[in-house]
Amino acid sequence: MRIGQRVMGTSQMPRTQGTPDRTIERLSFYRRLLRAESEKGTKNIYSHQLAALAGVTPAQIRRDLTYVGYSGNPQHGYLVDQLRDAVERYLSPRRQVHLALVGVGNLGRAILAYFSGRHRKLVIRAAFDSDPNKAGRVLQGCRCYPMEALEEVVRREDIVAAIITVPAGEAQKVADSLSAAGVKGILNFAPATLRVGGDVYVENKDLTMAMEKVAFFAQARQETSEVAS
Amino acid sequence: MRIGQRVMGTSQMPRTQGTPDRTIERLSFYRRLLRAESEKGTKNIYSHQLAALAGVTPAQIRRDLTYVGYSGNPQHGYLVDQLRDAVERYLSPRRQVHLALVGVGNLGRAILAYFSGRHRKLVIRAAFDSDPNKAGRVLQGCRCYPMEALEEVVRREDIVAAIITVPAGEAQKVADSLSAAGVKGILNFAPATLRVGGDVYVENKDLTMAMEKVAFFAQARQETSEVAS
DNA sequence: GCCTGTGAAGCTATTCACAGCT
DNA sequence: AGCTGTGAATAGCTTCACAGGC
């Protein structure tokens, strides 16, 4: 086996459990909306209401919810708290999921700050950087280790997935180490195509590409509106 | 007209010019690869070679390239420099595209630092923040304005698209102001659904959702590999 | 021979539309 | 009446496979 590649904007892998990739994204969004509704005291919610909040169609909501194994009923739709819990259980069966961050530059630090203590189940347990000066420091409550310690720390801390925020040139090397250490998921911010085994899920989030895409469509829109005026 | 919404992970809009959304993402990736090849002195390249670099199929490459209006030929495939220029022209017909960044927090500053001077055609011309202490400062060569100045500055600087990095609660308000100021594209990092007119393209890049997705698939992979062992 | 460009096929994801329920 | 859950239809994207070219 080797190079289970698919790559690009999104998923590099076939499918897992038969749940579509996009559905997972939406579910994690619904979860957030459901938490907010629950806190507002909403007891039940209909697919069309949740759809309006999420900006999708009601049919999409119902279809997505078939995966999580919780049924509503025509009387009251879905019970908010129960649905939220069901989605929660579905998305993260484990108590906590441990993550690592590799590359403590500007973006890496911003992500650490952004996540620090914010998420109940996802915790960044270790950071790594090739700059030896950064090793030993603690940023946002997260210990920073030298790159050499990666494999050992990943195993010790039971780290399942990692975030790559190193320069493009180092990304493949980092991905190899992570993969060797047993990491099964990578969120890659480096503008590079990662070659990994088929047992590692890779999600690419290249900020430059995202901006270029938005710029492209914005320009197209502007041109058409100029023509119109 | 109103609320041309579609929302979620990716595009909120039908289509523009008939070019698929995903194709644009890939093209901006090919462009980067082509630049690198050009610098290495590669003169021509075949679809299967570019495909290997990008991690997609050769057919995908050929299909995507039909949009840019440059043809290769069976003798030498594509001329690297010409193809690169064609892709370049296709993605950004304008000399420069001006962007704004709204929300100068951790993430906002990281993005400013990340982009500062890096991109030839995309330039962040102004930053905005509701904290008055930040107004007037210059970060990474980018001037920071108070929120009230948004509309005026956007028009003055001919800003076409914007990056939102404010807290979720403020995102809608910011989107409204941007839309009113004539911005046609938004890259939204706030975990919120933006309601905008159909003439504004919105791309959502929610970091929490991305991490949850990776964590989900990583866990699924780990469980299956544990079963196997 | 081996490539490109592209109609047609194949897939996947989304939406429709309705049976079934209360 | 108005909802959910879901088979069937549709839309959108990707890949196949081959004609055409040099």
Short mmCIF file of C-alpha atoms (C1' of nucleotides) in Angstrom, two decimals:
data_model
loop_
_atom_site.label_atom_id
_atom_site.label_comp_id
_atom_site.label_asym_id
_atom_site.label_seq_id
_atom_site.Cartn_x
_atom_site.Cartn_y
_atom_site.Cartn_z
CA MET A 1 0.00 0.00 0.00
CA ARG A 2 1.02 3.58 -0.49
CA ILE A 3 -0.01 7.06 -1.41
CA GLY A 4 -3.72 6.69 -0.84
CA GLN A 5 -3.95 10.04 -2.40
CA ARG A 6 -6.85 12.03 -3.63
CA VAL A 7 -5.94 15.42 -2.38
CA MET A 8 -7.00 19.02 -2.98
CA GLY A 9 -9.34 21.42 -1.35
CA THR A 10 -10.94 18.76 0.71
CA SER A 11 -10.89 15.11 1.48
CA GLN A 12 -8.10 12.82 0.44
CA MET A 13 -9.99 9.69 1.24
CA PRO A 14 -12.88 7.59 0.02
CA ARG A 15 -15.32 7.52 2.89
CA THR A 16 -15.63 6.24 6.38
CA GLN A 17 -18.58 4.48 7.82
CA GLY A 18 -20.46 5.58 4.75
CA THR A 19 -21.05 9.03 6.15
CA PRO A 20 -20.43 11.68 3.52
CA ASP A 21 -17.68 14.06 4.20
CA ARG A 22 -19.88 17.10 3.83
CA THR A 23 -22.43 15.70 6.20
CA ILE A 24 -19.84 15.62 8.96
CA GLU A 25 -19.12 19.28 8.40
CA ARG A 26 -22.74 20.17 8.58
CA LEU A 27 -23.38 18.05 11.64
CA SER A 28 -20.70 19.84 13.56
CA PHE A 29 -22.37 23.06 12.57
CA TYR A 30 -25.81 21.85 13.60
CA ARG A 31 -24.36 20.85 16.92
CA ARG A 32 -23.27 24.38 17.57
CA LEU A 33 -26.65 25.73 16.59
CA LEU A 34 -28.39 23.17 18.78
CA ARG A 35 -26.27 24.11 21.77
CA ALA A 36 -27.21 27.73 21.28
CA GLU A 37 -30.90 26.84 21.00
CA SER A 38 -30.70 24.66 24.06
CA GLU A 39 -29.20 27.51 26.02
CA LYS A 40 -31.97 29.79 24.85
CA GLY A 41 -34.36 27.28 26.35
CA THR A 42 -35.81 26.00 23.10
CA LYS A 43 -37.31 22.59 23.77
CA ASN A 44 -38.06 21.36 20.30
CA ILE A 45 -37.24 22.29 16.75
CA TYR A 46 -38.47 21.37 13.28
CA SER A 47 -36.23 20.59 10.35
CA HIS A 48 -37.26 23.76 8.60
CA GLN A 49 -36.30 25.85 11.61
CA LEU A 50 -32.90 24.26 11.97
CA ALA A 51 -32.52 24.58 8.21
CA ALA A 52 -33.14 28.32 8.39
CA LEU A 53 -30.51 28.68 11.10
CA ALA A 54 -27.96 26.67 9.16
CA GLY A 55 -28.80 28.05 5.76
CA VAL A 56 -29.59 24.70 4.16
CA THR A 57 -32.76 23.00 2.98
CA PRO A 58 -35.03 21.12 5.39
CA ALA A 59 -34.56 17.97 3.33
CA GLN A 60 -30.84 18.27 3.82
CA ILE A 61 -31.30 18.44 7.57
CA ARG A 62 -33.48 15.37 7.64
CA ARG A 63 -31.13 13.45 5.42
CA ASP A 64 -28.09 14.38 7.49
CA LEU A 65 -29.84 13.40 10.68
CA THR A 66 -30.53 9.90 9.43
CA TYR A 67 -26.84 9.22 10.06
CA VAL A 68 -26.84 10.07 13.72
CA GLY A 69 -29.55 7.63 14.70
CA TYR A 70 -31.98 9.89 16.45
CA SER A 71 -35.52 10.30 15.20
CA GLY A 72 -37.85 13.17 15.66
CA ASN A 73 -41.56 12.93 15.26
CA PRO A 74 -44.18 14.95 13.46
CA GLN A 75 -45.64 16.28 16.70
CA HIS A 76 -42.76 18.29 17.99
CA GLY A 77 -40.04 17.77 15.42
CA TYR A 78 -36.82 17.07 17.27
CA LEU A 79 -36.21 17.49 20.98
CA VAL A 80 -33.34 19.94 21.04
CA ASP A 81 -31.38 18.47 23.93
CA GLN A 82 -31.72 14.91 22.82
CA LEU A 83 -30.78 15.73 19.26
CA ARG A 84 -27.80 17.73 20.42
CA ASP A 85 -26.60 14.83 22.55
CA ALA A 86 -27.10 12.38 19.73
CA VAL A 87 -25.08 14.52 17.35
CA GLU A 88 -22.46 14.96 20.02
CA ARG A 89 -22.16 11.24 20.59
CA TYR A 90 -22.02 10.62 16.90
CA LEU A 91 -19.27 13.13 16.19
CA SER A 92 -17.03 12.25 19.09
CA PRO A 93 -17.65 8.93 20.74
CA ARG A 94 -14.55 9.40 22.86
CA ARG A 95 -14.32 11.48 25.97
CA GLN A 96 -11.55 13.66 24.59
CA VAL A 97 -9.60 13.72 21.36
CA HIS A 98 -5.97 14.75 21.60
CA LEU A 99 -4.37 16.83 18.91
CA ALA A 100 -0.92 18.12 18.13
CA LEU A 101 0.11 21.29 16.35
CA VAL A 102 3.26 21.30 14.26
CA GLY A 103 4.80 24.65 13.39
CA VAL A 104 4.60 27.40 15.95
CA GLY A 105 4.74 30.39 13.61
CA ASN A 106 2.21 33.18 13.31
CA LEU A 107 -0.59 30.98 12.13
CA GLY A 108 0.24 28.19 14.55
CA ARG A 109 0.19 30.54 17.51
CA ALA A 110 -3.07 32.08 16.36
CA ILE A 111 -4.65 28.66 16.18
CA LEU A 112 -3.35 27.77 19.62
CA ALA A 113 -4.79 30.97 21.02
CA TYR A 114 -8.04 30.45 19.17
CA PHE A 115 -8.52 26.96 20.53
CA SER A 116 -7.09 27.26 23.97
CA GLY A 117 -9.72 25.88 26.30
CA ARG A 118 -12.50 26.61 23.88
CA HIS A 119 -13.47 23.11 22.89
CA ARG A 120 -14.76 20.46 25.27
CA LYS A 121 -13.63 17.43 23.39
CA LEU A 122 -10.82 18.58 21.15
CA VAL A 123 -7.64 19.45 23.01
CA ILE A 124 -4.29 20.44 21.59
CA ARG A 125 -1.93 18.51 23.82
CA ALA A 126 1.40 19.33 22.27
CA ALA A 127 3.07 21.72 19.88
CA PHE A 128 6.24 21.08 17.89
CA ASP A 129 8.70 23.36 16.16
CA SER A 130 12.03 22.91 14.49
CA ASP A 131 13.34 26.06 16.16
CA PRO A 132 15.09 24.79 19.30
CA ASN A 133 14.45 28.08 21.08
CA LYS A 134 10.77 27.32 21.11
CA ALA A 135 11.14 23.94 22.74
CA GLY A 136 10.28 23.86 26.40
CA ARG A 137 8.15 26.97 26.23
CA VAL A 138 4.50 26.84 27.08
CA LEU A 139 2.10 28.75 24.83
CA GLN A 140 -1.55 29.09 25.69
CA GLY A 141 -1.18 26.25 28.13
CA CYS A 142 0.33 24.03 25.49
CA ARG A 143 3.81 22.62 25.84
CA CYS A 144 6.18 23.09 22.92
CA TYR A 145 8.58 20.29 22.02
CA PRO A 146 11.46 19.97 19.59
CA MET A 147 10.67 18.18 16.35
CA GLU A 148 12.78 15.17 17.33
CA ALA A 149 10.42 14.39 20.20
CA LEU A 150 7.40 14.16 17.90
CA GLU A 151 7.01 10.46 17.66
CA GLU A 152 7.53 9.80 21.34
CA VAL A 153 5.20 12.58 22.51
CA VAL A 154 2.48 11.65 20.05
CA ARG A 155 2.42 8.13 21.42
CA ARG A 156 2.68 9.17 25.03
CA GLU A 157 -0.13 11.70 24.78
CA ASP A 158 -2.33 9.44 22.68
CA ILE A 159 -2.57 12.01 19.91
CA VAL A 160 -4.94 11.06 17.13
CA ALA A 161 -4.74 13.98 14.73
CA ALA A 162 -2.50 16.92 13.99
CA ILE A 163 -2.51 20.41 12.54
CA ILE A 164 0.32 21.31 10.18
CA THR A 165 1.30 24.97 10.08
CA VAL A 166 4.87 24.72 8.82
CA PRO A 167 6.22 26.17 5.56
CA ALA A 168 5.37 24.25 2.41
CA GLY A 169 8.85 22.78 2.08
CA GLU A 170 8.70 21.00 5.41
CA ALA A 171 5.14 19.77 5.24
CA GLN A 172 5.79 16.40 3.62
CA LYS A 173 8.52 15.53 6.11
CA VAL A 174 6.22 16.43 8.98
CA ALA A 175 3.39 14.41 7.50
CA ASP A 176 5.70 11.41 7.24
CA SER A 177 6.72 11.68 10.89
CA LEU A 178 3.13 12.09 12.00
CA SER A 179 2.04 9.14 9.97
CA ALA A 180 4.87 7.02 11.36
CA ALA A 181 3.84 8.03 14.85
CA GLY A 182 0.38 6.67 14.21
CA VAL A 183 -1.57 9.88 13.67
CA LYS A 184 -4.71 9.20 11.64
CA GLY A 185 -5.84 12.69 10.68
CA ILE A 186 -4.08 15.80 9.43
CA LEU A 187 -5.39 19.32 9.02
CA ASN A 188 -2.90 20.81 6.62
CA PHE A 189 -2.48 24.56 6.27
CA ALA A 190 0.72 24.33 4.28
CA PRO A 191 0.33 24.99 0.56
CA ALA A 192 1.55 21.56 -0.44
CA THR A 193 0.17 18.23 -1.56
CA LEU A 194 0.77 15.64 1.12
CA ARG A 195 1.44 12.08 0.16
CA VAL A 196 0.25 9.82 2.92
CA GLY A 197 -0.93 6.28 3.36
CA GLY A 198 -4.59 5.53 2.88
CA ASP A 199 -5.11 5.16 6.60
CA VAL A 200 -4.48 8.86 7.21
CA TYR A 201 -7.23 11.35 6.51
CA VAL A 202 -5.98 14.68 5.20
CA GLU A 203 -7.92 17.90 5.02
CA ASN A 204 -6.24 20.77 3.23
CA LYS A 205 -7.03 24.30 4.27
CA ASP A 206 -4.84 26.51 2.23
CA LEU A 207 -5.54 30.12 3.11
CA THR A 208 -4.06 31.48 -0.08
CA MET A 209 -6.27 29.28 -2.19
CA ALA A 210 -9.32 30.27 -0.20
CA MET A 211 -8.57 33.93 -0.76
CA GLU A 212 -7.95 33.42 -4.42
CA LYS A 213 -11.24 31.66 -4.80
CA VAL A 214 -13.14 34.42 -3.07
CA ALA A 215 -11.29 37.04 -5.09
CA PHE A 216 -12.18 35.23 -8.29
CA PHE A 217 -15.88 35.10 -7.62
CA ALA A 218 -15.91 38.61 -6.21
CA GLN A 219 -14.36 39.94 -9.39
CA ALA A 220 -16.78 38.00 -11.54
CA ARG A 221 -19.69 39.42 -9.54
CA GLN A 222 -18.34 42.91 -9.77
CA GLU A 223 -17.94 42.75 -13.50
CA THR A 224 -21.47 41.54 -14.03
CA SER A 225 -22.86 44.25 -11.78
CA GLU A 226 -20.84 46.89 -13.61
CA VAL A 227 -22.27 45.70 -16.88
CA ALA A 228 -25.74 45.91 -15.40
CA SER A 229 -25.35 49.50 -14.27
CA MET B 1 -34.12 40.05 -3.93
CA ARG B 2 -32.68 38.93 -0.65
CA ILE B 3 -30.84 36.28 1.25
CA GLY B 4 -29.38 34.44 -1.70
CA GLN B 5 -28.32 31.91 0.80
CA ARG B 6 -26.95 28.48 0.37
CA VAL B 7 -24.23 28.49 2.93
CA MET B 8 -22.07 25.98 4.76
CA GLY B 9 -18.59 24.63 4.33
CA THR B 10 -18.27 26.09 0.94
CA SER B 11 -20.01 28.12 -1.67
CA GLN B 12 -23.14 30.07 -0.98
CA MET B 13 -23.86 30.77 -4.59
CA PRO B 14 -25.01 29.03 -7.74
CA ARG B 15 -22.17 29.50 -10.15
CA THR B 16 -20.40 32.18 -12.02
CA GLN B 17 -19.41 32.06 -15.63
CA GLY B 18 -20.25 28.39 -15.50
CA THR B 19 -16.92 27.55 -13.93
CA PRO B 20 -17.36 25.06 -11.12
CA ASP B 21 -16.37 26.18 -7.74
CA ARG B 22 -13.99 23.30 -7.20
CA THR B 23 -12.29 23.96 -10.48
CA ILE B 24 -11.30 27.42 -9.32
CA GLU B 25 -9.69 25.95 -6.23
CA ARG B 26 -7.73 23.50 -8.28
CA LEU B 27 -6.67 26.08 -10.83
CA SER B 28 -5.16 28.26 -8.17
CA PHE B 29 -3.28 25.22 -6.99
CA TYR B 30 -2.08 24.33 -10.50
CA ARG B 31 -0.89 27.88 -10.89
CA ARG B 32 1.37 27.51 -7.91
CA LEU B 33 2.72 24.22 -9.21
CA LEU B 34 3.28 25.72 -12.65
CA ARG B 35 5.21 28.62 -11.20
CA ALA B 36 7.46 26.21 -9.36
CA GLU B 37 8.00 24.17 -12.51
CA SER B 38 8.72 27.26 -14.52
CA GLU B 39 11.35 28.30 -12.02
CA LYS B 40 12.91 24.88 -12.22
CA GLY B 41 13.24 25.49 -15.93
CA THR B 42 10.67 22.95 -17.07
CA LYS B 43 9.55 23.92 -20.55
CA ASN B 44 6.60 21.63 -21.12
CA ILE B 45 4.42 19.35 -19.09
CA TYR B 46 1.84 16.64 -19.76
CA SER B 47 -1.48 16.36 -18.03
CA HIS B 48 -0.39 13.20 -16.24
CA GLN B 49 2.69 14.97 -14.87
CA LEU B 50 0.76 17.92 -13.56
CA ALA B 51 -1.81 15.49 -12.23
CA ALA B 52 0.85 13.66 -10.24
CA LEU B 53 2.06 16.94 -8.74
CA ALA B 54 -1.45 18.01 -7.81
CA GLY B 55 -2.69 14.62 -6.71
CA VAL B 56 -5.61 14.47 -9.14
CA THR B 57 -6.36 12.45 -12.26
CA PRO B 58 -5.06 13.50 -15.68
CA ALA B 59 -8.63 13.72 -16.95
CA GLN B 60 -9.40 16.19 -14.20
CA ILE B 61 -6.49 18.36 -15.26
CA ARG B 62 -7.58 18.38 -18.88
CA ARG B 63 -11.17 19.11 -17.97
CA ASP B 64 -10.19 21.96 -15.67
CA LEU B 65 -7.95 23.47 -18.30
CA THR B 66 -10.76 23.66 -20.83
CA TYR B 67 -12.05 26.60 -18.79
CA VAL B 68 -8.95 28.72 -19.07
CA GLY B 69 -8.83 28.76 -22.83
CA TYR B 70 -5.34 27.52 -23.47
CA SER B 71 -4.71 24.39 -25.42
CA GLY B 72 -1.78 22.07 -25.27
CA ASN B 73 -0.90 19.65 -28.00
CA PRO B 74 -0.01 16.01 -28.10
CA GLN B 75 3.60 16.72 -29.02
CA HIS B 76 4.76 18.50 -25.94
CA GLY B 77 1.65 18.63 -23.75
CA TYR B 78 1.40 22.15 -22.35
CA LEU B 79 4.04 24.85 -22.49
CA VAL B 80 4.59 25.61 -18.84
CA ASP B 81 5.03 29.36 -19.07
CA GLN B 82 2.15 29.90 -21.43
CA LEU B 83 -0.16 27.73 -19.40
CA ARG B 84 0.85 29.47 -16.20
CA ASP B 85 0.12 32.85 -17.76
CA ALA B 86 -3.21 31.68 -19.09
CA VAL B 87 -4.26 30.38 -15.69
CA GLU B 88 -3.02 33.60 -14.15
CA ARG B 89 -5.04 35.73 -16.52
CA TYR B 90 -8.06 33.58 -16.00
CA LEU B 91 -7.98 33.73 -12.23
CA SER B 92 -7.29 37.42 -11.91
CA PRO B 93 -7.96 39.52 -14.94
CA ARG B 94 -7.27 42.66 -12.94
CA ARG B 95 -3.88 44.07 -12.15
CA GLN B 96 -4.45 43.88 -8.42
CA VAL B 97 -7.35 42.87 -6.26
CA HIS B 98 -7.82 44.85 -3.09
CA LEU B 99 -9.00 43.15 0.06
CA ALA B 100 -9.97 44.21 3.55
CA LEU B 101 -9.62 42.34 6.81
CA VAL B 102 -12.20 42.88 9.51
CA GLY B 103 -11.30 41.86 13.05
CA VAL B 104 -7.72 42.33 14.15
CA GLY B 105 -7.58 39.62 16.80
CA ASN B 106 -5.17 36.71 16.97
CA LEU B 107 -6.36 35.10 13.80
CA GLY B 108 -6.68 38.38 11.94
CA ARG B 109 -3.12 39.37 12.79
CA ALA B 110 -1.83 35.95 11.80
CA ILE B 111 -3.52 36.27 8.44
CA LEU B 112 -2.11 39.74 7.94
CA ALA B 113 1.35 38.48 8.74
CA TYR B 114 0.88 35.46 6.54
CA PHE B 115 -0.15 37.51 3.53
CA SER B 116 1.96 40.57 3.92
CA GLY B 117 3.68 41.09 0.61
CA ARG B 118 3.38 37.43 -0.30
CA HIS B 119 0.87 37.63 -3.09
CA ARG B 120 1.37 39.53 -6.32
CA LYS B 121 -2.22 40.22 -7.11
CA LEU B 122 -4.08 39.97 -3.84
CA VAL B 123 -3.35 42.81 -1.44
CA ILE B 124 -4.91 43.51 1.91
CA ARG B 125 -5.36 47.25 1.76
CA ALA B 126 -7.14 47.94 5.02
CA ALA B 127 -7.93 46.37 8.36
CA PHE B 128 -10.84 47.24 10.62
CA ASP B 129 -11.51 46.65 14.28
CA SER B 130 -14.14 47.78 16.72
CA ASP B 131 -11.49 48.40 19.35
CA PRO B 132 -10.68 52.12 19.00
CA ASN B 133 -7.17 51.54 20.34
CA LYS B 134 -6.33 49.60 17.24
CA ALA B 135 -7.41 52.33 14.84
CA GLY B 136 -4.56 54.29 13.32
CA ARG B 137 -2.01 51.59 13.95
CA VAL B 138 -0.20 49.97 11.09
CA LEU B 139 0.23 46.20 11.21
CA GLN B 140 2.35 44.39 8.66
CA GLY B 141 2.17 47.43 6.44
CA CYS B 142 -1.59 47.50 6.65
CA ARG B 143 -3.43 50.46 8.08
CA CYS B 144 -6.04 49.77 10.74
CA TYR B 145 -9.26 51.80 10.76
CA PRO B 146 -12.18 52.05 13.16
CA MET B 147 -15.28 50.13 12.18
CA GLU B 148 -17.19 53.32 11.40
CA ALA B 149 -14.84 54.11 8.55
CA LEU B 150 -15.52 50.83 6.81
CA GLU B 151 -17.84 51.95 4.11
CA GLU B 152 -15.83 55.00 3.17
CA VAL B 153 -12.47 53.22 3.11
CA VAL B 154 -13.83 50.28 1.16
CA ARG B 155 -15.01 52.62 -1.56
CA ARG B 156 -11.92 54.77 -1.54
CA GLU B 157 -9.55 51.82 -1.77
CA ASP B 158 -11.65 49.99 -4.33
CA ILE B 159 -11.91 46.92 -2.13
CA VAL B 160 -13.61 43.99 -3.79
CA ALA B 161 -13.55 41.29 -1.13
CA ALA B 162 -13.05 40.97 2.60
CA ILE B 163 -11.92 38.54 5.26
CA ILE B 164 -14.02 38.34 8.40
CA THR B 165 -12.18 37.36 11.58
CA VAL B 166 -14.48 38.83 14.22
CA PRO B 167 -16.35 36.88 16.91
CA ALA B 168 -19.46 35.03 15.75
CA GLY B 169 -21.82 37.56 17.31
CA GLU B 170 -20.53 40.43 15.22
CA ALA B 171 -20.14 38.62 11.94
CA GLN B 172 -23.60 39.33 10.52
CA LYS B 173 -23.35 43.04 11.26
CA VAL B 174 -19.96 43.19 9.58
CA ALA B 175 -21.26 41.27 6.57
CA ASP B 176 -24.11 43.76 6.25
CA SER B 177 -21.73 46.72 6.30
CA LEU B 178 -19.43 45.09 3.78
CA SER B 179 -22.31 44.26 1.52
CA ALA B 180 -23.63 47.81 1.78
CA ALA B 181 -20.18 49.11 0.90
CA GLY B 182 -20.24 47.10 -2.30
CA VAL B 183 -17.95 44.22 -1.40
CA LYS B 184 -18.69 41.20 -3.60
CA GLY B 185 -16.83 38.43 -1.82
CA ILE B 186 -16.40 37.39 1.79
CA LEU B 187 -14.06 34.86 3.32
CA ASN B 188 -15.70 34.17 6.65
CA PHE B 189 -13.76 32.66 9.54
CA ALA B 190 -16.44 33.39 12.11
CA PRO B 191 -18.52 30.39 13.14
CA ALA B 192 -21.78 31.89 11.93
CA THR B 193 -24.13 31.69 8.99
CA LEU B 194 -24.04 34.91 7.03
CA ARG B 195 -27.17 36.15 5.35
CA VAL B 196 -26.20 38.18 2.34
CA GLY B 197 -27.67 39.20 -0.96
CA GLY B 198 -27.20 36.92 -3.93
CA ASP B 199 -24.60 39.23 -5.41
CA VAL B 200 -22.11 38.51 -2.64
CA TYR B 201 -20.09 35.33 -2.73
CA VAL B 202 -19.40 33.85 0.70
CA GLU B 203 -16.85 31.20 1.52
CA ASN B 204 -16.93 29.86 5.06
CA LYS B 205 -13.74 28.62 6.62
CA ASP B 206 -14.58 27.69 10.14
CA LEU B 207 -11.48 26.36 11.86
CA THR B 208 -13.41 24.59 14.58
CA MET B 209 -15.46 22.72 12.03
CA ALA B 210 -12.37 21.76 10.10
CA MET B 211 -10.77 20.35 13.22
CA GLU B 212 -13.88 18.48 14.17
CA LYS B 213 -14.08 16.93 10.77
CA VAL B 214 -10.48 15.79 10.87
CA ALA B 215 -10.94 14.49 14.40
CA PHE B 216 -14.00 12.55 13.33
CA PHE B 217 -12.31 10.76 10.48
CA ALA B 218 -9.13 10.24 12.48
CA GLN B 219 -11.10 8.53 15.21
CA ALA B 220 -12.96 6.40 12.71
CA ARG B 221 -9.66 5.34 11.15
CA GLN B 222 -8.13 4.58 14.48
CA GLU B 223 -11.00 2.42 15.54
CA THR B 224 -10.88 0.37 12.37
CA SER B 225 -7.11 -0.09 12.68
CA GLU B 226 -7.50 -1.15 16.30
CA VAL B 227 -10.03 -3.75 15.27
CA ALA B 228 -7.61 -4.97 12.65
CA SER B 229 -4.73 -5.44 15.07
"C1'" DG C 1 2.91 6.01 -30.26
"C1'" DC C 2 1.12 8.85 -27.06
"C1'" DC C 3 -0.82 12.83 -26.32
"C1'" DT C 4 -5.03 16.33 -25.98
"C1'" DG C 5 -9.97 17.62 -25.91
"C1'" DT C 6 -14.49 16.09 -25.12
"C1'" DG C 7 -19.11 13.47 -25.51
"C1'" DA C 8 -20.96 10.10 -22.75
"C1'" DA C 9 -21.09 7.31 -18.65
"C1'" DG C 10 -20.74 6.90 -13.86
"C1'" DC C 11 -20.90 8.64 -9.19
"C1'" DT C 12 -22.08 11.33 -5.36
"C1'" DA C 13 -24.74 14.59 -3.07
"C1'" DT C 14 -28.86 17.15 -2.85
"C1'" DT C 15 -33.62 17.89 -3.46
"C1'" DC C 16 -38.25 16.31 -4.49
"C1'" DA C 17 -42.34 14.30 -3.20
"C1'" DC C 18 -45.08 11.41 -0.80
"C1'" DA C 19 -46.43 7.56 2.43
"C1'" DG C 20 -47.04 7.22 7.21
"C1'" DC C 21 -47.84 9.06 11.65
"C1'" DT C 22 -49.96 11.56 15.33
"C1'" DA D 1 -52.90 19.86 9.00
"C1'" DG D 2 -48.16 19.46 9.22
"C1'" DC D 3 -44.46 17.02 10.31
"C1'" DT D 4 -40.69 13.14 9.67
"C1'" DG D 5 -38.17 9.54 7.05
"C1'" DT D 6 -37.01 7.90 2.69
"C1'" DG D 7 -37.27 5.93 -2.25
"C1'" DA D 8 -36.88 8.13 -6.51
"C1'" DA D 9 -35.43 11.99 -9.38
"C1'" DT D 10 -32.20 15.54 -10.29
"C1'" DA D 11 -28.17 18.10 -10.46
"C1'" DG D 12 -23.25 18.51 -10.38
"C1'" DC D 13 -18.79 16.75 -10.70
"C1'" DT D 14 -15.42 13.29 -12.07
"C1'" DT D 15 -13.74 9.71 -14.82
"C1'" DC D 16 -13.83 6.89 -18.94
"C1'" DA D 17 -12.74 6.13 -23.39
"C1'" DC D 18 -11.93 7.33 -27.81
"C1'" DA D 19 -11.62 10.40 -32.06
"C1'" DG D 20 -8.29 13.46 -33.83
"C1'" DG D 21 -3.68 15.22 -34.27
"C1'" DC D 22 1.19 15.30 -34.94
#
